[in-house]
Coordinates of C-alpha atoms and ligand atoms in Angstrom, one line a residue:
M1 CA -242.3 -87.7 79.8
T2 CA -243.2 -90.8 77.8
L3 CA -242.6 -94.5 78.5
R4 CA -239.9 -94.5 75.8
D5 CA -238.2 -91.3 77.0
R6 CA -237.9 -92.7 80.5
R7 CA -235.8 -95.5 79.0
D8 CA -238.2 -97.9 80.6
I9 CA -238.5 -101.2 78.8
R10 CA -241.6 -103.2 79.2
I11 CA -241.8 -106.1 76.9
A12 CA -244.9 -108.3 76.5
V13 CA -244.7 -111.8 75.0
I14 CA -248.1 -113.0 73.8
G15 CA -248.0 -116.8 74.1
G16 CA -245.9 -118.6 76.7
G17 CA -244.9 -121.7 74.7
V18 CA -241.6 -122.7 73.1
G19 CA -241.1 -119.5 71.3
A20 CA -241.3 -117.5 74.5
V21 CA -238.5 -119.6 76.0
S22 CA -236.3 -119.0 73.0
L23 CA -237.1 -115.3 73.0
L24 CA -236.4 -114.9 76.7
D25 CA -233.0 -116.6 76.2
S26 CA -232.2 -114.3 73.3
L27 CA -233.4 -111.2 75.1
L28 CA -231.3 -111.9 78.2
E29 CA -228.2 -112.4 76.1
T30 CA -228.9 -109.3 74.0
F31 CA -229.6 -107.0 77.1
A32 CA -227.0 -108.6 79.4
D33 CA -224.7 -105.6 79.2
A34 CA -227.2 -102.9 78.6
R35 CA -227.7 -101.4 82.1
Q36 CA -229.2 -98.0 81.1
H37 CA -232.8 -99.0 81.6
Q38 CA -234.3 -97.8 84.8
R39 CA -237.1 -100.2 84.7
R40 CA -237.1 -103.5 83.0
E41 CA -240.2 -105.5 82.8
L42 CA -241.1 -108.7 81.0
S43 CA -244.7 -109.9 80.9
I44 CA -245.7 -113.3 79.5
Y45 CA -249.3 -113.9 78.6
E46 CA -250.2 -117.6 78.5
P47 CA -253.8 -118.6 79.2
D48 CA -253.1 -122.3 79.7
P49 CA -250.7 -122.9 82.6
S50 CA -250.2 -126.5 81.4
R51 CA -248.6 -125.2 78.2
L52 CA -246.1 -122.8 79.8
A53 CA -242.6 -123.3 78.3
H54 CA -243.2 -126.5 76.5
G55 CA -246.4 -125.6 74.6
L56 CA -248.6 -128.3 73.2
A57 CA -245.8 -129.8 71.1
F58 CA -243.5 -130.9 73.9
A59 CA -246.0 -131.5 76.7
P60 CA -245.9 -134.8 78.6
D61 CA -247.3 -137.4 76.2
L62 CA -246.9 -140.9 74.8
D63 CA -243.3 -142.1 74.2
S64 CA -244.2 -142.7 70.5
A65 CA -244.2 -138.9 70.1
I66 CA -240.6 -138.0 69.3
V67 CA -238.8 -134.9 68.1
N68 CA -238.5 -134.6 64.3
L69 CA -234.9 -133.4 64.1
P70 CA -231.9 -135.3 65.6
N71 CA -231.0 -134.3 69.2
Q72 CA -228.0 -132.4 67.9
R73 CA -230.3 -130.0 66.1
M74 CA -233.0 -129.5 68.7
T75 CA -232.2 -126.4 70.7
I76 CA -233.7 -123.1 71.9
R77 CA -230.6 -121.3 70.6
D78 CA -230.2 -120.5 66.9
R79 CA -226.5 -119.8 67.7
D80 CA -225.9 -123.0 69.6
C81 CA -227.2 -126.1 67.9
T82 CA -226.0 -128.7 70.5
H83 CA -227.4 -126.9 73.5
F84 CA -230.1 -129.6 74.1
L85 CA -227.7 -132.4 73.4
R86 CA -225.2 -131.1 76.0
W87 CA -228.1 -130.8 78.5
L88 CA -229.2 -134.4 77.6
N89 CA -225.7 -135.7 78.1
T90 CA -225.7 -134.5 81.7
R91 CA -229.1 -136.1 82.5
P92 CA -228.7 -139.8 82.6
E93 CA -232.3 -140.1 83.8
H94 CA -233.5 -139.1 80.3
S95 CA -233.1 -141.5 77.4
P96 CA -231.6 -139.9 74.3
G97 CA -234.1 -142.0 72.3
A98 CA -233.5 -144.1 69.2
G99 CA -233.0 -143.8 65.5
G100 CA -229.3 -142.8 65.4
D101 CA -226.0 -144.4 66.2
S102 CA -225.3 -141.9 69.0
P103 CA -227.3 -139.6 71.3
A104 CA -226.4 -136.8 68.9
T105 CA -228.1 -138.4 65.9
S106 CA -231.0 -140.0 67.8
F107 CA -234.4 -138.6 68.4
A108 CA -235.5 -138.1 72.0
T109 CA -239.2 -138.2 73.0
R110 CA -240.9 -134.9 72.8
Q111 CA -241.6 -135.0 76.6
V112 CA -237.8 -135.2 77.3
F113 CA -237.3 -132.2 75.1
G114 CA -240.2 -130.6 77.1
S115 CA -238.3 -131.2 80.4
Y116 CA -235.3 -129.3 78.8
L117 CA -237.7 -126.5 77.9
D118 CA -239.1 -126.3 81.4
E119 CA -235.6 -126.2 82.9
Q120 CA -234.5 -123.5 80.4
F121 CA -237.5 -121.4 81.2
D122 CA -236.7 -121.6 85.0
R123 CA -233.1 -120.7 84.2
C124 CA -234.2 -117.7 82.2
L125 CA -236.5 -116.5 84.9
K126 CA -233.7 -116.7 87.4
S127 CA -231.2 -114.9 85.1
A128 CA -233.8 -112.3 84.3
A129 CA -234.2 -111.6 88.0
D130 CA -230.4 -111.4 88.3
Q131 CA -230.3 -108.8 85.5
G132 CA -232.9 -106.7 87.2
W133 CA -235.9 -107.7 85.1
Q134 CA -239.3 -107.9 86.8
V135 CA -241.0 -110.9 85.2
R136 CA -244.7 -111.3 85.3
I137 CA -246.7 -114.3 84.0
H138 CA -250.3 -113.6 83.3
H139 CA -252.6 -116.6 82.7
E140 CA -254.8 -114.5 80.5
T141 CA -255.7 -114.5 76.8
V142 CA -254.8 -111.4 74.9
L143 CA -257.9 -110.4 73.0
S144 CA -256.9 -107.1 71.4
V145 CA -254.2 -104.5 71.2
S146 CA -254.5 -100.7 71.2
D147 CA -252.1 -97.7 71.1
G148 CA -250.8 -96.7 74.5
A149 CA -250.8 -93.2 75.7
D150 CA -247.0 -93.2 75.8
G151 CA -246.1 -94.6 72.4
G152 CA -246.3 -98.3 73.4
Y153 CA -249.2 -100.8 73.3
V154 CA -252.0 -101.7 75.6
L155 CA -252.8 -105.4 75.7
H156 CA -256.4 -106.1 76.5
T157 CA -257.5 -109.4 78.1
S158 CA -260.9 -110.1 79.6
E159 CA -259.5 -109.2 83.0
S160 CA -257.1 -106.3 82.4
A161 CA -255.5 -103.7 80.2
R162 CA -251.7 -103.2 80.6
E163 CA -249.3 -101.0 78.8
H164 CA -246.0 -102.2 77.3
T165 CA -243.3 -100.6 75.3
H166 CA -243.0 -103.6 73.0
A167 CA -245.2 -106.6 72.2
V168 CA -244.2 -109.9 70.5
L169 CA -246.8 -112.2 69.1
A170 CA -245.7 -115.8 69.7
I171 CA -249.0 -117.5 69.6
G172 CA -248.0 -120.7 67.7
P173 CA -249.4 -122.4 64.6
G174 CA -253.0 -122.5 63.4
S175 CA -255.8 -124.5 64.9
P176 CA -257.4 -127.8 63.9
A177 CA -259.2 -127.1 60.6
D178 CA -262.1 -129.5 60.5
P179 CA -262.2 -129.4 56.7
F180 CA -265.4 -131.4 56.4
D181 CA -267.4 -129.7 59.2
L182 CA -267.7 -132.8 61.4
V183 CA -267.4 -131.1 64.7
D184 CA -270.7 -132.5 66.1
A185 CA -270.5 -135.9 64.5
P186 CA -270.2 -138.8 67.1
G187 CA -266.9 -140.6 66.5
F188 CA -265.1 -137.5 65.3
L189 CA -262.1 -136.3 67.4
E190 CA -261.3 -132.7 66.6
S191 CA -257.8 -132.8 67.9
P192 CA -255.5 -135.7 68.7
Y193 CA -253.7 -134.0 71.6
P194 CA -252.7 -135.0 74.2
L195 CA -252.3 -138.3 72.4
K196 CA -252.3 -140.1 75.8
T197 CA -255.8 -138.9 76.6
V198 CA -257.4 -138.8 73.2
L199 CA -256.2 -142.0 71.5
P200 CA -257.2 -144.5 74.3
Q201 CA -260.8 -143.3 73.6
V202 CA -260.6 -145.2 70.2
D203 CA -261.8 -148.8 70.1
P204 CA -258.7 -150.9 69.2
K205 CA -260.7 -152.6 66.4
D206 CA -262.0 -149.5 64.7
H207 CA -261.2 -148.5 61.2
V208 CA -259.7 -145.1 62.0
V209 CA -259.6 -142.4 59.3
I210 CA -256.9 -139.8 59.9
L211 CA -257.4 -136.5 58.1
G212 CA -254.0 -135.4 57.0
T213 CA -250.7 -137.0 56.0
G214 CA -248.3 -134.6 57.8
L215 CA -246.5 -134.9 61.1
T216 CA -249.7 -134.6 63.2
A217 CA -251.3 -137.4 61.2
I218 CA -248.2 -139.5 61.7
D219 CA -248.3 -138.8 65.5
V220 CA -251.8 -140.3 65.4
A221 CA -250.9 -143.4 63.4
L222 CA -247.8 -144.0 65.5
G223 CA -249.6 -143.4 68.8
L224 CA -252.4 -145.8 67.9
L225 CA -249.8 -148.5 66.8
Y226 CA -247.9 -147.9 70.1
L227 CA -251.2 -148.5 72.0
G228 CA -251.7 -151.8 70.2
H229 CA -254.4 -150.7 67.7
Q230 CA -255.5 -153.7 65.6
G231 CA -258.0 -152.2 63.2
P232 CA -257.1 -150.6 59.8
L233 CA -255.8 -147.1 59.7
T234 CA -256.3 -144.7 56.7
M235 CA -254.4 -141.5 56.4
T236 CA -255.9 -139.3 53.8
S237 CA -255.3 -135.8 52.4
R238 CA -255.6 -134.0 49.1
H239 CA -252.1 -134.9 47.9
G240 CA -251.3 -137.9 50.0
I241 CA -247.8 -136.5 50.6
L242 CA -245.8 -137.7 53.6
P243 CA -243.0 -135.6 55.1
Q244 CA -239.6 -136.6 53.7
I245 CA -237.2 -138.4 55.9
S246 CA -234.8 -136.3 58.0
S247 CA -231.3 -136.5 56.3
G248 CA -228.1 -134.7 56.5
I249 CA -228.1 -131.5 54.4
A250 CA -225.2 -131.2 52.0
L251 CA -224.0 -127.8 51.1
Y252 CA -224.1 -126.8 47.4
E253 CA -222.6 -123.9 45.6
M254 CA -225.7 -122.8 43.8
Q255 CA -225.1 -122.1 40.1
Y256 CA -228.6 -122.0 38.7
L257 CA -230.9 -121.1 41.6
T258 CA -229.5 -117.7 42.1
A259 CA -231.2 -114.3 42.2
P260 CA -229.6 -113.0 39.0
R261 CA -230.6 -116.1 37.0
I262 CA -234.1 -116.0 38.4
R263 CA -234.5 -112.3 37.6
E264 CA -233.2 -113.0 34.1
Y265 CA -235.8 -115.7 33.5
A266 CA -238.5 -113.4 34.9
R267 CA -237.4 -110.5 32.6
G268 CA -237.5 -112.8 29.6
S269 CA -240.9 -114.2 30.2
K270 CA -242.5 -111.1 31.9
G271 CA -242.8 -112.9 35.2
L272 CA -241.6 -116.1 36.7
Y273 CA -243.2 -119.5 36.0
L274 CA -242.9 -122.7 38.0
A275 CA -241.6 -124.5 34.9
D276 CA -238.7 -122.1 35.0
L277 CA -237.9 -123.0 38.6
W278 CA -238.3 -126.7 37.8
N279 CA -235.7 -126.3 35.0
L280 CA -233.3 -124.4 37.3
F281 CA -233.7 -127.0 40.0
K282 CA -233.0 -129.7 37.4
G283 CA -229.9 -127.9 36.3
E284 CA -228.7 -127.7 39.8
L285 CA -229.2 -131.4 40.5
T286 CA -227.4 -132.3 37.3
A287 CA -224.5 -130.0 38.1
A288 CA -224.3 -131.7 41.5
G289 CA -224.0 -135.1 39.7
F290 CA -227.5 -136.5 40.2
D291 CA -230.0 -138.0 37.8
A292 CA -232.3 -135.0 38.0
D293 CA -235.4 -136.7 36.3
A294 CA -235.1 -139.7 38.7
E295 CA -234.8 -137.6 41.8
L296 CA -237.6 -135.2 40.9
S297 CA -239.9 -138.1 39.8
W298 CA -240.6 -138.6 43.6
L299 CA -242.4 -135.3 43.7
L300 CA -244.8 -136.2 40.9
P301 CA -248.4 -137.1 41.7
E302 CA -248.1 -140.6 40.4
S303 CA -245.2 -141.4 42.8
S304 CA -246.1 -144.1 45.4
P305 CA -245.6 -143.0 49.1
M306 CA -244.6 -146.6 50.0
D307 CA -241.9 -146.7 47.2
H308 CA -240.7 -143.3 48.2
L309 CA -240.2 -144.3 51.8
R310 CA -238.3 -147.4 50.7
H311 CA -236.1 -145.3 48.4
Q312 CA -235.3 -142.9 51.1
L313 CA -234.6 -145.6 53.7
R314 CA -232.3 -147.3 51.2
N315 CA -230.4 -144.0 50.6
P316 CA -230.3 -142.5 54.1
D317 CA -227.5 -140.0 53.4
A318 CA -228.5 -138.8 50.0
N319 CA -231.6 -136.7 49.6
P320 CA -230.4 -134.1 47.1
V321 CA -233.8 -132.6 46.5
R322 CA -234.2 -131.8 50.2
S323 CA -230.6 -130.7 50.5
L324 CA -230.9 -128.3 47.6
F325 CA -234.2 -127.0 48.8
Q326 CA -232.7 -126.3 52.2
N327 CA -229.8 -124.5 50.5
V328 CA -232.1 -121.9 49.1
P329 CA -231.8 -118.9 51.5
N330 CA -235.0 -117.3 52.7
E331 CA -234.2 -114.0 50.9
L332 CA -234.1 -115.9 47.6
K333 CA -237.5 -117.6 48.4
E334 CA -238.9 -114.1 48.8
V335 CA -237.4 -113.0 45.5
I336 CA -239.0 -116.1 43.8
R337 CA -242.3 -115.4 45.4
S338 CA -242.4 -111.8 44.4
L339 CA -241.6 -112.6 40.8
L340 CA -244.0 -115.5 40.3
V341 CA -247.0 -114.5 38.1
P342 CA -250.3 -114.6 40.0
Q343 CA -251.6 -117.9 38.6
E344 CA -248.3 -119.6 39.7
Q345 CA -248.5 -118.0 43.1
E346 CA -252.0 -119.5 43.4
K347 CA -250.6 -123.0 42.4
I348 CA -248.0 -122.7 45.2
R349 CA -250.7 -121.8 47.7
T350 CA -253.2 -124.5 46.7
D351 CA -251.2 -127.3 45.2
Y352 CA -247.5 -127.2 46.1
R353 CA -247.4 -125.9 49.6
T354 CA -247.7 -129.5 51.0
H355 CA -244.6 -130.5 48.9
L356 CA -242.7 -127.6 50.3
K357 CA -243.7 -128.4 53.8
S358 CA -242.8 -132.1 53.4
L359 CA -239.2 -130.9 52.4
Q360 CA -239.0 -128.4 55.2
C361 CA -240.6 -130.4 58.0
P362 CA -239.1 -134.0 57.8
M363 CA -239.8 -137.1 59.9
P364 CA -237.1 -139.3 61.6
S365 CA -236.2 -142.5 59.8
T366 CA -237.4 -144.6 62.8
T367 CA -240.8 -143.1 62.2
A368 CA -240.6 -143.9 58.5
R369 CA -239.7 -147.5 59.3
T370 CA -242.7 -147.9 61.6
L371 CA -245.0 -146.4 58.9
L372 CA -243.6 -148.6 56.2
S373 CA -244.0 -151.8 58.1
A374 CA -247.6 -150.9 58.9
M375 CA -248.1 -150.2 55.2
E376 CA -246.5 -153.4 54.1
S377 CA -248.6 -155.4 56.6
G378 CA -251.7 -153.8 55.0
Q379 CA -252.8 -152.1 58.2
L380 CA -252.0 -148.6 57.1
S381 CA -253.0 -147.0 53.8
I382 CA -252.2 -143.5 52.5
V383 CA -255.0 -142.3 50.3
P384 CA -254.7 -139.1 48.2
G385 CA -257.5 -137.0 46.6
V386 CA -259.8 -136.7 49.5
T387 CA -262.7 -134.4 48.7
G388 CA -265.3 -135.3 51.4
V389 CA -266.0 -137.2 54.6
R390 CA -269.6 -137.5 55.8
L391 CA -271.4 -139.4 58.6
E392 CA -274.0 -141.9 57.3
G393 CA -275.6 -143.8 60.2
S394 CA -272.8 -144.5 62.6
R395 CA -270.0 -144.7 60.0
F396 CA -267.9 -142.2 58.0
H397 CA -267.9 -142.3 54.3
V398 CA -264.8 -141.0 52.6
T399 CA -264.7 -139.7 49.0
A400 CA -261.2 -139.9 47.7
Q401 CA -259.1 -141.0 44.7
T402 CA -259.4 -144.6 45.6
E403 CA -262.2 -146.4 47.5
V404 CA -261.9 -146.3 51.3
P405 CA -264.0 -148.7 53.4
P406 CA -266.3 -146.8 55.9
G407 CA -264.5 -145.5 59.0
D408 CA -265.7 -145.9 62.6
T409 CA -263.6 -143.0 64.0
V410 CA -262.3 -139.9 62.3
I411 CA -259.4 -137.9 63.8
D412 CA -258.6 -134.5 62.5
A413 CA -254.9 -133.9 62.0
T414 CA -255.2 -130.9 59.7
K415 CA -254.4 -127.3 60.6
T416 CA -255.6 -123.9 59.5
S417 CA -253.2 -121.2 58.4
P418 CA -252.5 -118.7 61.2
A419 CA -254.7 -116.2 59.4
E420 CA -257.7 -118.6 59.8
S421 CA -257.0 -119.7 63.3
K422 CA -260.0 -120.3 65.6
G423 CA -260.2 -119.9 69.4
A424 CA -257.8 -117.6 71.3
P425 CA -255.3 -117.0 68.5
G426 CA -258.1 -116.4 66.0
K427 CA -259.8 -113.8 68.2
L428 CA -256.6 -111.8 68.6
M429 CA -255.8 -112.1 64.9
S430 CA -259.2 -110.8 63.9
A431 CA -258.9 -107.9 66.4
L432 CA -255.4 -107.0 65.1
T433 CA -256.6 -107.0 61.5
R434 CA -259.8 -105.1 62.3
D435 CA -257.9 -102.4 64.3
G436 CA -255.3 -101.8 61.6
Y437 CA -252.2 -103.5 63.1
A438 CA -252.1 -106.6 61.0
S439 CA -252.2 -107.5 57.3
W440 CA -251.8 -110.8 55.6
D441 CA -249.8 -111.9 52.7
Y442 CA -251.0 -114.1 49.9
Y443 CA -249.8 -117.3 51.5
G444 CA -251.7 -116.7 54.8
G445 CA -248.8 -115.3 56.8
L446 CA -248.7 -112.0 58.7
R447 CA -246.8 -109.3 56.8
V448 CA -243.6 -108.6 58.7
S449 CA -240.2 -107.1 57.9
R450 CA -237.8 -110.0 57.4
R451 CA -235.0 -107.9 58.9
T452 CA -236.8 -107.1 62.2
N453 CA -240.0 -109.3 62.3
Q454 CA -241.9 -106.0 63.0
L455 CA -245.4 -106.1 61.7
H456 CA -245.9 -104.2 58.5
D457 CA -248.0 -101.1 59.0
P458 CA -251.2 -101.8 57.0
T459 CA -251.7 -98.1 56.4
G460 CA -248.5 -98.1 54.4
P461 CA -244.9 -97.2 55.0
G462 CA -245.4 -94.0 57.0
T463 CA -242.9 -91.2 57.4
A464 CA -242.9 -91.4 61.1
A465 CA -242.0 -94.5 63.1
G466 CA -245.2 -96.1 62.0
R467 CA -248.3 -97.6 63.7
T468 CA -246.6 -100.9 64.3
R469 CA -243.3 -99.8 65.7
G470 CA -242.4 -102.1 68.6
L471 CA -245.0 -104.8 67.5
Y472 CA -243.4 -108.0 66.4
A473 CA -244.3 -111.6 65.4
M474 CA -242.4 -114.9 65.4
G475 CA -243.1 -118.5 64.6
E476 CA -245.7 -119.8 62.2
L477 CA -247.5 -116.5 62.1
T478 CA -244.6 -115.3 59.9
S479 CA -244.7 -118.3 57.6
G480 CA -246.4 -116.9 54.5
S481 CA -243.7 -116.2 52.0
I482 CA -241.2 -118.8 53.4
Y483 CA -244.1 -121.4 53.7
Y484 CA -243.2 -122.9 57.1
A485 CA -241.9 -121.1 60.1
S486 CA -243.0 -123.2 63.0
S487 CA -240.0 -125.6 63.3
L488 CA -237.6 -124.9 66.1
P489 CA -234.8 -123.6 63.9
A490 CA -237.2 -121.0 62.4
V491 CA -238.7 -120.1 65.8
N492 CA -235.2 -119.6 67.2
E493 CA -234.1 -117.5 64.3
G494 CA -237.2 -115.4 64.8
A495 CA -236.4 -115.0 68.5
D496 CA -232.9 -113.7 67.8
I497 CA -234.2 -111.3 65.1
V498 CA -236.9 -109.9 67.5
A499 CA -234.5 -109.5 70.4
A500 CA -232.0 -107.6 68.2
A501 CA -234.8 -105.4 66.8
I502 CA -236.1 -104.5 70.3
A503 CA -232.5 -103.7 71.4
L504 CA -232.0 -101.5 68.4
D505 CA -235.4 -99.8 68.8
Q506 CA -234.6 -99.1 72.4
E507 CA -231.2 -97.7 71.7
F508 CA -232.6 -95.5 69.0
T509 CA -235.3 -94.2 71.4
S510 CA -232.7 -93.5 74.1
W511 CA -230.7 -91.3 71.8
S512 CA -233.6 -89.6 70.0
Ligands
FAD601 C1 -247.6 -131.9 68.3 C2 -246.5 -131.0 67.7 C3 -245.2 -131.6 67.6 C4 -244.2 -130.8 67.2 N1 -243.0 -131.3 67.1 C5 -241.9 -130.6 66.7 C6 -240.6 -131.1 66.6 O1 -240.4 -132.2 66.9 N2 -239.6 -130.3 66.2 C7 -239.8 -129.0 65.8 O2 -238.9 -128.3 65.4 N3 -241.1 -128.5 65.8 C8 -242.1 -129.2 66.2 N4 -243.4 -128.7 66.3 C9 -243.6 -127.3 65.8 C10 -243.8 -126.5 67.0 O3 -245.0 -125.8 66.9 C11 -242.7 -125.5 67.4 O4 -241.5 -126.1 67.5 C12 -243.0 -124.7 68.6 O5 -244.0 -125.3 69.5 C13 -243.5 -123.4 68.2 O6 -243.5 -122.6 69.3 P1 -244.5 -121.4 69.4 O7 -244.1 -120.6 70.6 O8 -244.5 -120.7 68.1 O9 -245.9 -122.0 69.6 P2 -246.4 -122.8 70.9 O10 -245.3 -123.5 71.6 O11 -247.6 -123.6 70.4 O12 -246.9 -121.6 71.9 C14 -247.9 -120.7 71.6 C15 -248.7 -120.4 72.8 O13 -249.5 -119.2 72.6 C16 -250.6 -119.3 73.4 N5 -251.6 -118.4 72.9 C17 -252.4 -118.5 71.7 N6 -253.2 -117.4 71.6 C18 -253.0 -116.6 72.6 C19 -253.5 -115.3 73.0 N7 -254.4 -114.7 72.3 N8 -253.1 -114.8 74.1 C20 -252.1 -115.4 74.9 N9 -251.5 -116.6 74.5 C21 -252.0 -117.2 73.4 C22 -251.0 -120.7 73.3 O14 -251.8 -121.1 74.5 C23 -249.6 -121.5 73.3 O15 -249.2 -122.0 74.5 C24 -244.4 -129.5 66.7 C25 -245.8 -129.0 66.8 C26 -246.8 -129.7 67.3 C27 -248.2 -129.1 67.4

């Protein structure tokens, strides 16, 4: 009799961060009424006890580190947006933060959100016990996976090998990229986290060069300003693009950016081109009553980050480009990606990914105001076109589009794609690729089924259940074709998909 035949269910979650909490919550709801399993086991593998439940993102840290979505959208439940807000409203000891005109529209500190996650994790553990699940937490790194004797998977760590019926990869985003190979240079800080430990190491008068202009780079700039830094700050990246400011998302009835229209363009030109998409987007903006050229001009390379911040702060409720972009469903993004001709796919990967991320991964307006005032005072500069940073003597020389004075400290705020991760996630990803469980899409994401988040079987769509049946991924690992999958809404959606897929797989097994 096999593991599956016995109707045992032994789920392993690889990674015990935020995604694991969301997945536990979804699994408990999905399996609440399913009593047929004789043995229910949930194993969570998380090597770093200090990351359990809140991950790195929501660990105790400086109060300058705030969530990037308003409280009313921060939640572990895709189906319940205001779950965190309701929790917050019953916890007067936690401040709802600033930036909005009510707790719902404000932005709490990330450590407050971390307290919520810790509490949700404890609640899930208790509910799991009530539902008859045996929960085990292993503070071990999963190094590789192999086929189990009973149709499941064996997870190998340096200490053990345990068999499970299902395994879910929830190992988070990539790792610090160190694009200029500065790891051994004195004055180079390879990761800014935890901010409260790393940033006080910086001399307050130093010229600090921050590699990156995304949310991590902003965390660094805000953290240093919060600690009273007096020296100049330079944020530098290839494109110099800041995240857009968080705004309400208006709903549009899409008339131009639709699958039939896109297919029609692709048929006519034997493949889809970015210029076609640009025109469709323009048509959509015009149809919605906006000056399309003016709105899209902010995305052009010559646009000034400072002016763009001012523009967005002056028009807090109207960001039609972001709204429209958020209206494009994931399935349509996949259609677009599959129809783009190869050279255009390459442009997305190398040139436009940052633009897409800046739309998908916004910053709160309070953050934007702090950045703008540091820019207006001359303390903070955003420099695009960085191609090199090297140590000469005791100072760092930056080669970029404009001249940058030598830096005293360099802080890496860049990240690899999940495919190129280093450390624990990297070792596991290499082993999965080597052993034929994982394959990667063109954009650096793990190939998964969008319907179930099950890993694609790299040996091809087999006739049988396939080599990867019961092996799932969620979070940034699945980002490839949709470009960014690490934000909470995407993580929560992944958790629901995986929980439903496991339930379906189990049901199928029970009857087969
Ligand atoms: C500093 C920071 C701030 C952020 N702020 C926000 C925000 O405000 N709003 C938002 O929506 N998103 C934010 N994010 C995005 C954030 O990554 C996600 O919201 C969330 O943390 C993703 O959850 P996850 O489970 O995928 O990854 P994580 O929470 O990072 O958890 C992954 C876990 O996997 C473990 N792991 C890795 N490899 C292995 C292995 N081989 N074996 C076992 N375990 C392993 C790691 O130790 C880690 O604890 C932020 C991210 C960062 C880094």
